PDB file of C-alpha atoms in Angstrom:
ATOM      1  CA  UNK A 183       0.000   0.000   0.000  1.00 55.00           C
ATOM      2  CA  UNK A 184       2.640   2.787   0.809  1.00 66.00           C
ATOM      3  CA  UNK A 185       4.783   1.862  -2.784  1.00 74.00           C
ATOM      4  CA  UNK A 186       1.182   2.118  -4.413  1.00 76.00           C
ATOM      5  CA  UNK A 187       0.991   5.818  -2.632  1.00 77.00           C
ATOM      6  CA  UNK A 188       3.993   6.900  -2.934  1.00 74.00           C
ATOM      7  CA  UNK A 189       3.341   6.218  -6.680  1.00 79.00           C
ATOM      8  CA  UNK A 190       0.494   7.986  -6.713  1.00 78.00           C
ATOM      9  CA  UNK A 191       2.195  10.948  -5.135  1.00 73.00           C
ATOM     10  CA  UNK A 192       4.991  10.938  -7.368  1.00 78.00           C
ATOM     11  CA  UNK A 193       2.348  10.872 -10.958  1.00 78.00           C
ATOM     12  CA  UNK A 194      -0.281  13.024  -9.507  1.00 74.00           C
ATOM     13  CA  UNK A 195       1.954  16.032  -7.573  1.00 78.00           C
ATOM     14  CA  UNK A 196       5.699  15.247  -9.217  1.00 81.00           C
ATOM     15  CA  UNK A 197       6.687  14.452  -5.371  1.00 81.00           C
ATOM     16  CA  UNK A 198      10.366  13.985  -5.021  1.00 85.00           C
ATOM     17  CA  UNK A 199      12.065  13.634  -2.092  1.00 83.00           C
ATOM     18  CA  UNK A 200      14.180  11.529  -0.281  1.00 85.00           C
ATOM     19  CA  UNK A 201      14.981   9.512   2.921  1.00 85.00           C
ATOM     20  CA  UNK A 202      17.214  10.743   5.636  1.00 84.00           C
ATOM     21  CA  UNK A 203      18.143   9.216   8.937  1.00 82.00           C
ATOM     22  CA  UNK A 204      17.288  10.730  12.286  1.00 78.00           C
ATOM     23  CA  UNK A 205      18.739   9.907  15.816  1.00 75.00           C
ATOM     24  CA  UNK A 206      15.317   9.874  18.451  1.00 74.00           C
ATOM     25  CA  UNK A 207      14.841   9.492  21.654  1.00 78.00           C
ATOM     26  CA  UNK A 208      12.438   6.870  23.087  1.00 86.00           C
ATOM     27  CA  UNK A 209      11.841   5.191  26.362  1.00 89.00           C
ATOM     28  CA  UNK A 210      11.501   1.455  27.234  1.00 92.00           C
ATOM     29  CA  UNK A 211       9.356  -0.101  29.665  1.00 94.00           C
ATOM     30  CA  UNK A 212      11.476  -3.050  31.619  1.00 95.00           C
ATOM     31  CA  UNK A 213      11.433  -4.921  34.556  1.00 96.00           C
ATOM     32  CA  UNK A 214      13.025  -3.987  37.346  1.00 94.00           C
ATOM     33  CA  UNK A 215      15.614  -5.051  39.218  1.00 92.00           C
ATOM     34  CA  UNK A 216      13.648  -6.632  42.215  1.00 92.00           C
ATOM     35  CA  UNK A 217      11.228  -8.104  39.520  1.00 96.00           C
ATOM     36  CA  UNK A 218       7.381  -7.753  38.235  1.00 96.00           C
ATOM     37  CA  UNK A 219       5.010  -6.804  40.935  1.00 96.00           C
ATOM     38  CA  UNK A 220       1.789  -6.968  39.100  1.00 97.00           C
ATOM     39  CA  UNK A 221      -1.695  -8.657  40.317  1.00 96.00           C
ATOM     40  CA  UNK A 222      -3.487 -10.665  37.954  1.00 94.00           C
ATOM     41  CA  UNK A 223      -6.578  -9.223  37.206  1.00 94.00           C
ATOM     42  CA  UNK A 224     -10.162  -9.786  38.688  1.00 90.00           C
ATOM     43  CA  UNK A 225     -13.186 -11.203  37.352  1.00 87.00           C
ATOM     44  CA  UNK A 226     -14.636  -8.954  34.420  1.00 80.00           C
ATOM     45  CA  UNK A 227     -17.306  -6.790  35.610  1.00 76.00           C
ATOM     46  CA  UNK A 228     -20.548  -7.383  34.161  1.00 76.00           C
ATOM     47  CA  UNK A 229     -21.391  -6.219  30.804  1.00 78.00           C
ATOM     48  CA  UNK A 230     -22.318  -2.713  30.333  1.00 74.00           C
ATOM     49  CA  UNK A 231     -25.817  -2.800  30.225  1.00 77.00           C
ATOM     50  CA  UNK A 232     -27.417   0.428  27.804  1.00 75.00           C
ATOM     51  CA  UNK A 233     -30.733  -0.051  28.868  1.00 77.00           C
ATOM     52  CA  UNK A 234     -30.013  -0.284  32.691  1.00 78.00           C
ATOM     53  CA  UNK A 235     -31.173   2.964  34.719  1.00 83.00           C
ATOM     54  CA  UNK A 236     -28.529   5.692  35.286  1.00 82.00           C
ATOM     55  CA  UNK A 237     -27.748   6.703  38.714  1.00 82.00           C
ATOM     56  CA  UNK A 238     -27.359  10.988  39.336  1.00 86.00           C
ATOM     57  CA  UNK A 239     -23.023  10.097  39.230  1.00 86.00           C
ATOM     58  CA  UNK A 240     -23.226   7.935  35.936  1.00 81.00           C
ATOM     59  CA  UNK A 241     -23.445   8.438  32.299  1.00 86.00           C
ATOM     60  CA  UNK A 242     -22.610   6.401  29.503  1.00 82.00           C
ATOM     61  CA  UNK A 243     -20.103   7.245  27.424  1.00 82.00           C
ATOM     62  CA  UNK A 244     -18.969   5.945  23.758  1.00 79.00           C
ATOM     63  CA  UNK A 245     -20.701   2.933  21.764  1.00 77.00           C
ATOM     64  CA  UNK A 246     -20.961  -0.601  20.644  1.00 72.00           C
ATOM     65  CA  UNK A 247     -17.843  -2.664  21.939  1.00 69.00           C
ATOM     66  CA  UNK A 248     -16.274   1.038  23.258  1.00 74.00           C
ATOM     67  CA  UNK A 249     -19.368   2.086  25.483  1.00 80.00           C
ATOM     68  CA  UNK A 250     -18.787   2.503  28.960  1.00 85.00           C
ATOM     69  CA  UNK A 251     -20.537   3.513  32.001  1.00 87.00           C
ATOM     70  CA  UNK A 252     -18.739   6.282  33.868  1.00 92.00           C
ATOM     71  CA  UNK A 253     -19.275   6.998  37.489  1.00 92.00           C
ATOM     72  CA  UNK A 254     -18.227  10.358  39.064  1.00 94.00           C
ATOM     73  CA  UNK A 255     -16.810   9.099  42.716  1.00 93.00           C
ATOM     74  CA  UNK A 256     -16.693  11.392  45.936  1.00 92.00           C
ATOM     75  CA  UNK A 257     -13.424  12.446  45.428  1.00 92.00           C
ATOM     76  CA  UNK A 258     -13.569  13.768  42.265  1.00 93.00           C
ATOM     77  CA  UNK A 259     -11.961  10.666  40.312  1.00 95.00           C
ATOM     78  CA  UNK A 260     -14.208   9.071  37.774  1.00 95.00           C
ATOM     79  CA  UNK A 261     -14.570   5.134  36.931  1.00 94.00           C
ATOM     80  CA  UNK A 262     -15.098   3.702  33.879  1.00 92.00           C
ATOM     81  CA  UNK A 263     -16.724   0.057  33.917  1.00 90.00           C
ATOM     82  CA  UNK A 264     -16.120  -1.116  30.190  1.00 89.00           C
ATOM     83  CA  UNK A 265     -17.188  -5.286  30.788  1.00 86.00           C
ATOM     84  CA  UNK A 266     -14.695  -7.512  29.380  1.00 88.00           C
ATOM     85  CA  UNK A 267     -12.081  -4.192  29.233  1.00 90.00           C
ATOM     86  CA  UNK A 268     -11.970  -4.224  32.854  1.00 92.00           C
ATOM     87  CA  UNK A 269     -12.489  -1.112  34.779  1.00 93.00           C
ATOM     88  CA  UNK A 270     -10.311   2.075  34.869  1.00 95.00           C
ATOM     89  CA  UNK A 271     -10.463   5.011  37.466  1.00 96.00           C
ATOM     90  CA  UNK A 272      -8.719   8.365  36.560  1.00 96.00           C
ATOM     91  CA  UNK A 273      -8.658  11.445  39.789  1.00 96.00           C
ATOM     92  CA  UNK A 274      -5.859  13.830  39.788  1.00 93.00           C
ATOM     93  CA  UNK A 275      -3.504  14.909  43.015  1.00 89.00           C
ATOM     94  CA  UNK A 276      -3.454  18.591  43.314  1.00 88.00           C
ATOM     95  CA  UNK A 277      -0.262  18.115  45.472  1.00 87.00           C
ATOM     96  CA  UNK A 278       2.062  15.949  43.256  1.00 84.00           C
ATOM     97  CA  UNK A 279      -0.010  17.777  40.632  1.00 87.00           C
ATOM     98  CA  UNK A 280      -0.180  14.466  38.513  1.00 90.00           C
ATOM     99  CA  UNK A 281      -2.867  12.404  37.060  1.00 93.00           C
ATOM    100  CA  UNK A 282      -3.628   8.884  38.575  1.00 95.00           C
ATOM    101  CA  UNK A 283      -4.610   6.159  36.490  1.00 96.00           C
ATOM    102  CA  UNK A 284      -5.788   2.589  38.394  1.00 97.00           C
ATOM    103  CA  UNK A 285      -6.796  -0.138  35.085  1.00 96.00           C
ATOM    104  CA  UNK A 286      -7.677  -3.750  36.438  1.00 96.00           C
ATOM    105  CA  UNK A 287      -7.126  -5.474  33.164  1.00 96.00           C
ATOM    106  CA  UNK A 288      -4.025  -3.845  31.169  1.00 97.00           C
ATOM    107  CA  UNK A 289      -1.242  -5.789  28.893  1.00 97.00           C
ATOM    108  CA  UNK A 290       2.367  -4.234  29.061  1.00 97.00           C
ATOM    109  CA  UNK A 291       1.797  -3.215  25.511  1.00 96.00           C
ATOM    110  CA  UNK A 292      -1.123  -1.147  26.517  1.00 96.00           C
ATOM    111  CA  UNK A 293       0.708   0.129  29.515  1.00 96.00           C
ATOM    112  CA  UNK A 294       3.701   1.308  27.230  1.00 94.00           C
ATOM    113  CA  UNK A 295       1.115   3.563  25.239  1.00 92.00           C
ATOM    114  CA  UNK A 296      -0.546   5.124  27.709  1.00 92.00           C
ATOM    115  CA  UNK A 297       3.228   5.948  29.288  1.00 92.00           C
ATOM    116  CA  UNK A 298       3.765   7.858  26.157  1.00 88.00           C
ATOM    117  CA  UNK A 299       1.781  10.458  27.599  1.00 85.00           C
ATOM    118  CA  UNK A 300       3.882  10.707  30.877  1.00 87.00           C
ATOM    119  CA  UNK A 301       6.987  11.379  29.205  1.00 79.00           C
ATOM    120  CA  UNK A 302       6.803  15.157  28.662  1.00 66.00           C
ATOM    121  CA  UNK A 303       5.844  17.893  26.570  1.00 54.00           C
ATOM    122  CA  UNK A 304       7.080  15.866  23.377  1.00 55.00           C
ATOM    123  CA  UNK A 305       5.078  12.494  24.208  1.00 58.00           C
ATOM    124  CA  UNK A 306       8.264  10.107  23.540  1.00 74.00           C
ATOM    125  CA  UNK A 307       7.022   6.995  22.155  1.00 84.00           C
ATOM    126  CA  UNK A 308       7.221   3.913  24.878  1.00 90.00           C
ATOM    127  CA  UNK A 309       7.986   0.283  23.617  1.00 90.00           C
ATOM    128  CA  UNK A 310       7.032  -2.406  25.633  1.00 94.00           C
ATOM    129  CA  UNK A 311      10.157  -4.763  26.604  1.00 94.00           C
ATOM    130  CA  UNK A 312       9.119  -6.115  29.390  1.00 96.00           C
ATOM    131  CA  UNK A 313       8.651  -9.969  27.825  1.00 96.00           C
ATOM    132  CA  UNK A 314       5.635 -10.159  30.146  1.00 97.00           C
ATOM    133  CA  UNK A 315       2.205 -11.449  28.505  1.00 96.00           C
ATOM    134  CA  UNK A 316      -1.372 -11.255  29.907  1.00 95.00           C
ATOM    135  CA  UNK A 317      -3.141  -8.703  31.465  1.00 96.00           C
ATOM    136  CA  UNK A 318      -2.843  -7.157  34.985  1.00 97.00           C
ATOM    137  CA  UNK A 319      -3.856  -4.936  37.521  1.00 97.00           C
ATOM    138  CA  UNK A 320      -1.630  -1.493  37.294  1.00 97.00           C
ATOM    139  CA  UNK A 321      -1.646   1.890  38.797  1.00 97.00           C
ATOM    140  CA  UNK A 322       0.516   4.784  38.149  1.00 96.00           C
ATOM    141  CA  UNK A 323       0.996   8.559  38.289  1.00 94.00           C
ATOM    142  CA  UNK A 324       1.145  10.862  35.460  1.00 92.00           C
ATOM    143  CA  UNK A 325       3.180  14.345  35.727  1.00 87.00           C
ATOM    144  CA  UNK A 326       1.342  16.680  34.031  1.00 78.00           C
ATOM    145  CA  UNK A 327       4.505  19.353  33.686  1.00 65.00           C
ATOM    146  CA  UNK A 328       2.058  21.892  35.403  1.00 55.00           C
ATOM    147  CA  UNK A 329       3.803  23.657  38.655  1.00 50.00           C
ATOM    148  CA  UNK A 330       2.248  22.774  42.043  1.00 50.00           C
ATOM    149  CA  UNK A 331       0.526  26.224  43.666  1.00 51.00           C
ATOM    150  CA  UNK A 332       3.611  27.366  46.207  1.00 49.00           C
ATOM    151  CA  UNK A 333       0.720  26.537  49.136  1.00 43.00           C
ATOM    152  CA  UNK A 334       0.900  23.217  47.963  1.00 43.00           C
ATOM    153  CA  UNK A 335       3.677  20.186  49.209  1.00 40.00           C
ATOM    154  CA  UNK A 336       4.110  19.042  45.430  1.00 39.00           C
ATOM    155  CA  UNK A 337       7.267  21.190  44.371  1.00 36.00           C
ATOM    156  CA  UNK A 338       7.818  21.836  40.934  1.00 33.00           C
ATOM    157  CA  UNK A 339       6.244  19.722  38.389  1.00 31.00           C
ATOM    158  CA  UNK A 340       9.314  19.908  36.280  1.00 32.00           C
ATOM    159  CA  UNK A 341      11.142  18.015  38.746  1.00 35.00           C
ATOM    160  CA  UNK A 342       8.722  14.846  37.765  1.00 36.00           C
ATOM    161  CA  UNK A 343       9.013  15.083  34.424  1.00 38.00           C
ATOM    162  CA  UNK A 344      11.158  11.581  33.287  1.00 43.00           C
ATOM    163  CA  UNK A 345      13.875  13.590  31.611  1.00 41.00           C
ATOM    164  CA  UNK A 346      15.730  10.774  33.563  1.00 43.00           C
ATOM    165  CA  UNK A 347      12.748   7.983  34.235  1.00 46.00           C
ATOM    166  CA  UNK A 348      14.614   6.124  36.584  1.00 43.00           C
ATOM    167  CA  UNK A 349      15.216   9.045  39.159  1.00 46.00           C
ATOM    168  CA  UNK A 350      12.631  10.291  42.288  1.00 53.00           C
ATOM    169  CA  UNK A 351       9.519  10.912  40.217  1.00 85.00           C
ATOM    170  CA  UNK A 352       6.250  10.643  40.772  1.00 89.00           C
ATOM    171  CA  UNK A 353       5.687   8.196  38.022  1.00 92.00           C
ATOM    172  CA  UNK A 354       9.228   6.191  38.801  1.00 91.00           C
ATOM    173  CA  UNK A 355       7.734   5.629  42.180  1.00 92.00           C
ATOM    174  CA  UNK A 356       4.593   4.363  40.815  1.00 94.00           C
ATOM    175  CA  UNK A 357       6.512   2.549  38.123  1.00 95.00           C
ATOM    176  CA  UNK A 358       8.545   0.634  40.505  1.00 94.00           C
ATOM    177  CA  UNK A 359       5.729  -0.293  42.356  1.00 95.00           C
ATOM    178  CA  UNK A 360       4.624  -1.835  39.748  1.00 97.00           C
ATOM    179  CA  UNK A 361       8.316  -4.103  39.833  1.00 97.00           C
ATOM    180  CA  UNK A 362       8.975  -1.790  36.192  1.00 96.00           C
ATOM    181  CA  UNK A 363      10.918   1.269  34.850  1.00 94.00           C
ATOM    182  CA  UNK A 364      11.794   3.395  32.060  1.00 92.00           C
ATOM    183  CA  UNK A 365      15.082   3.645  30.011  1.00 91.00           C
ATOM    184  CA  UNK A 366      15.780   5.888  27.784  1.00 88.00           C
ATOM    185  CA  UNK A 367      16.795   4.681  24.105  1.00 83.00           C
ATOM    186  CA  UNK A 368      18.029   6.184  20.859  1.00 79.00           C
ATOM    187  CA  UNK A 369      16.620   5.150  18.033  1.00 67.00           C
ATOM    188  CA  UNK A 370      17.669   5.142  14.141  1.00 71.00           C
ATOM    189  CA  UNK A 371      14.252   6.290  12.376  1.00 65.00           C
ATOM    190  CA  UNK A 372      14.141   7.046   8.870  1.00 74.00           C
ATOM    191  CA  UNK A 373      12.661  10.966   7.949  1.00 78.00           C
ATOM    192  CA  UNK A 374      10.964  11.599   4.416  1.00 79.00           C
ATOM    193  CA  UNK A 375      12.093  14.810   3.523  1.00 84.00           C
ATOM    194  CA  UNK A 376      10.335  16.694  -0.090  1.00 85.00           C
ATOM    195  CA  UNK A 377      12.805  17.926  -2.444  1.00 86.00           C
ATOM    196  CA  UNK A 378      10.427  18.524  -4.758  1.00 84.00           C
ATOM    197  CA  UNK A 379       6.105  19.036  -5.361  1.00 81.00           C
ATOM    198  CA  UNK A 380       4.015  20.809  -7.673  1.00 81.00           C
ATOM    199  CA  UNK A 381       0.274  21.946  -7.451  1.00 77.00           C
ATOM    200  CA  UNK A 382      -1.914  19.048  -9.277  1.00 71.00           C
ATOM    201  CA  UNK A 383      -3.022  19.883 -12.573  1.00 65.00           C
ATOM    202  CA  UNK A 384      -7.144  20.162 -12.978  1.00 63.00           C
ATOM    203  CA  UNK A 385      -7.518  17.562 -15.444  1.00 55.00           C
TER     204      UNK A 385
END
């Protein structure tokens, strides 16, 4: 499929260009030294009924295989039962000012994506290299990059940012918890770069 568009490109807009290779940095999600620490996940809740009355704190949210029903708990976190997905609660501490994620049925490979948003402004891609299969029970903290109020214990958000994932962060804590870290990784990725394109013709 991509020689049959880059053939395309190359008829329809005269494309030229060529292939250059870029150094990138990455993380990878391991195990630890100590180990995996990870529960095996519960029972899967019961479907998610569409037709079932809503309580004040729930709505439903998405549809078909995706829908889930979303409750809005007392502190401010919400919980999303999803059936055979598991659940997943997401709240947010003001004082770490981070973003707490609890899922009771995750593979590593999910884990890994959703990591890729912890990993600063730039959203460095996270490969899974952990070896481990299944699906488990995992909770971890988010830094959101946002400074802490000064009335507030956090510190600096910058200071959790993984700019070195296996230091005193907020999501290396949660992470090793969990028996798993980061490492940083460069990568060898190839970069299209356009030498060349013209404006399509009308015919």
């Amino acid at each position: 499929v991509a020689k049959m568009l880059q053939a395309l490109l190359k008829d329809r807009f005269k494309l030229a260009f060529h292939i250059e290779k870029k150094e990138s940095e990455t993380y990878a999600l391991v195990v630890g030294k100590q180990g995996a620490k990870l529960l095996p996940s519960p029972p899967d809740p019961p479907a998610v009924d569409p037709d079932a009355p809503l309580k004040p704190d729930e709505k439903f949210v998405g549809d078909g295989d995706h829908k889930a029903r979303v409750t809005t708990n007392k502190d401010g976190s919400t919980t999303s039962s999803m059936g055979k997905r598991g659940t997943l609660t997401i709240g947010f501490n003001m004082e770490t000012m981070s973003t707490h994620y609890a899922w009771s049925k995750i593979s590593m490979e999910m884990l890994a994506g959703m990591l890729a948003r912890c990993t600063g402004g730039g959203g460095h891609k996270v490969v899974d290299e952990t070896g481990i299969k299944g699906e488990y029970q995992a909770a971890w903290d988010c830094p959101t990059g946002i400074s802490a109020p000064k009335n507030q214990s956090g510190g600096d958000a910058s200071d959790a940012l993984p700019s070195d994932p296996a230091g005193g962060s907020v999501l290396a804590k949660s992470l090793d918890a969990l028996g798993l870290k980061l490492e940083k990784r460069k990568v060898s990725m190839d970069i299209y770069v356009i030498d060349h394109v013209e404006k399509p013709s009308e015919n």
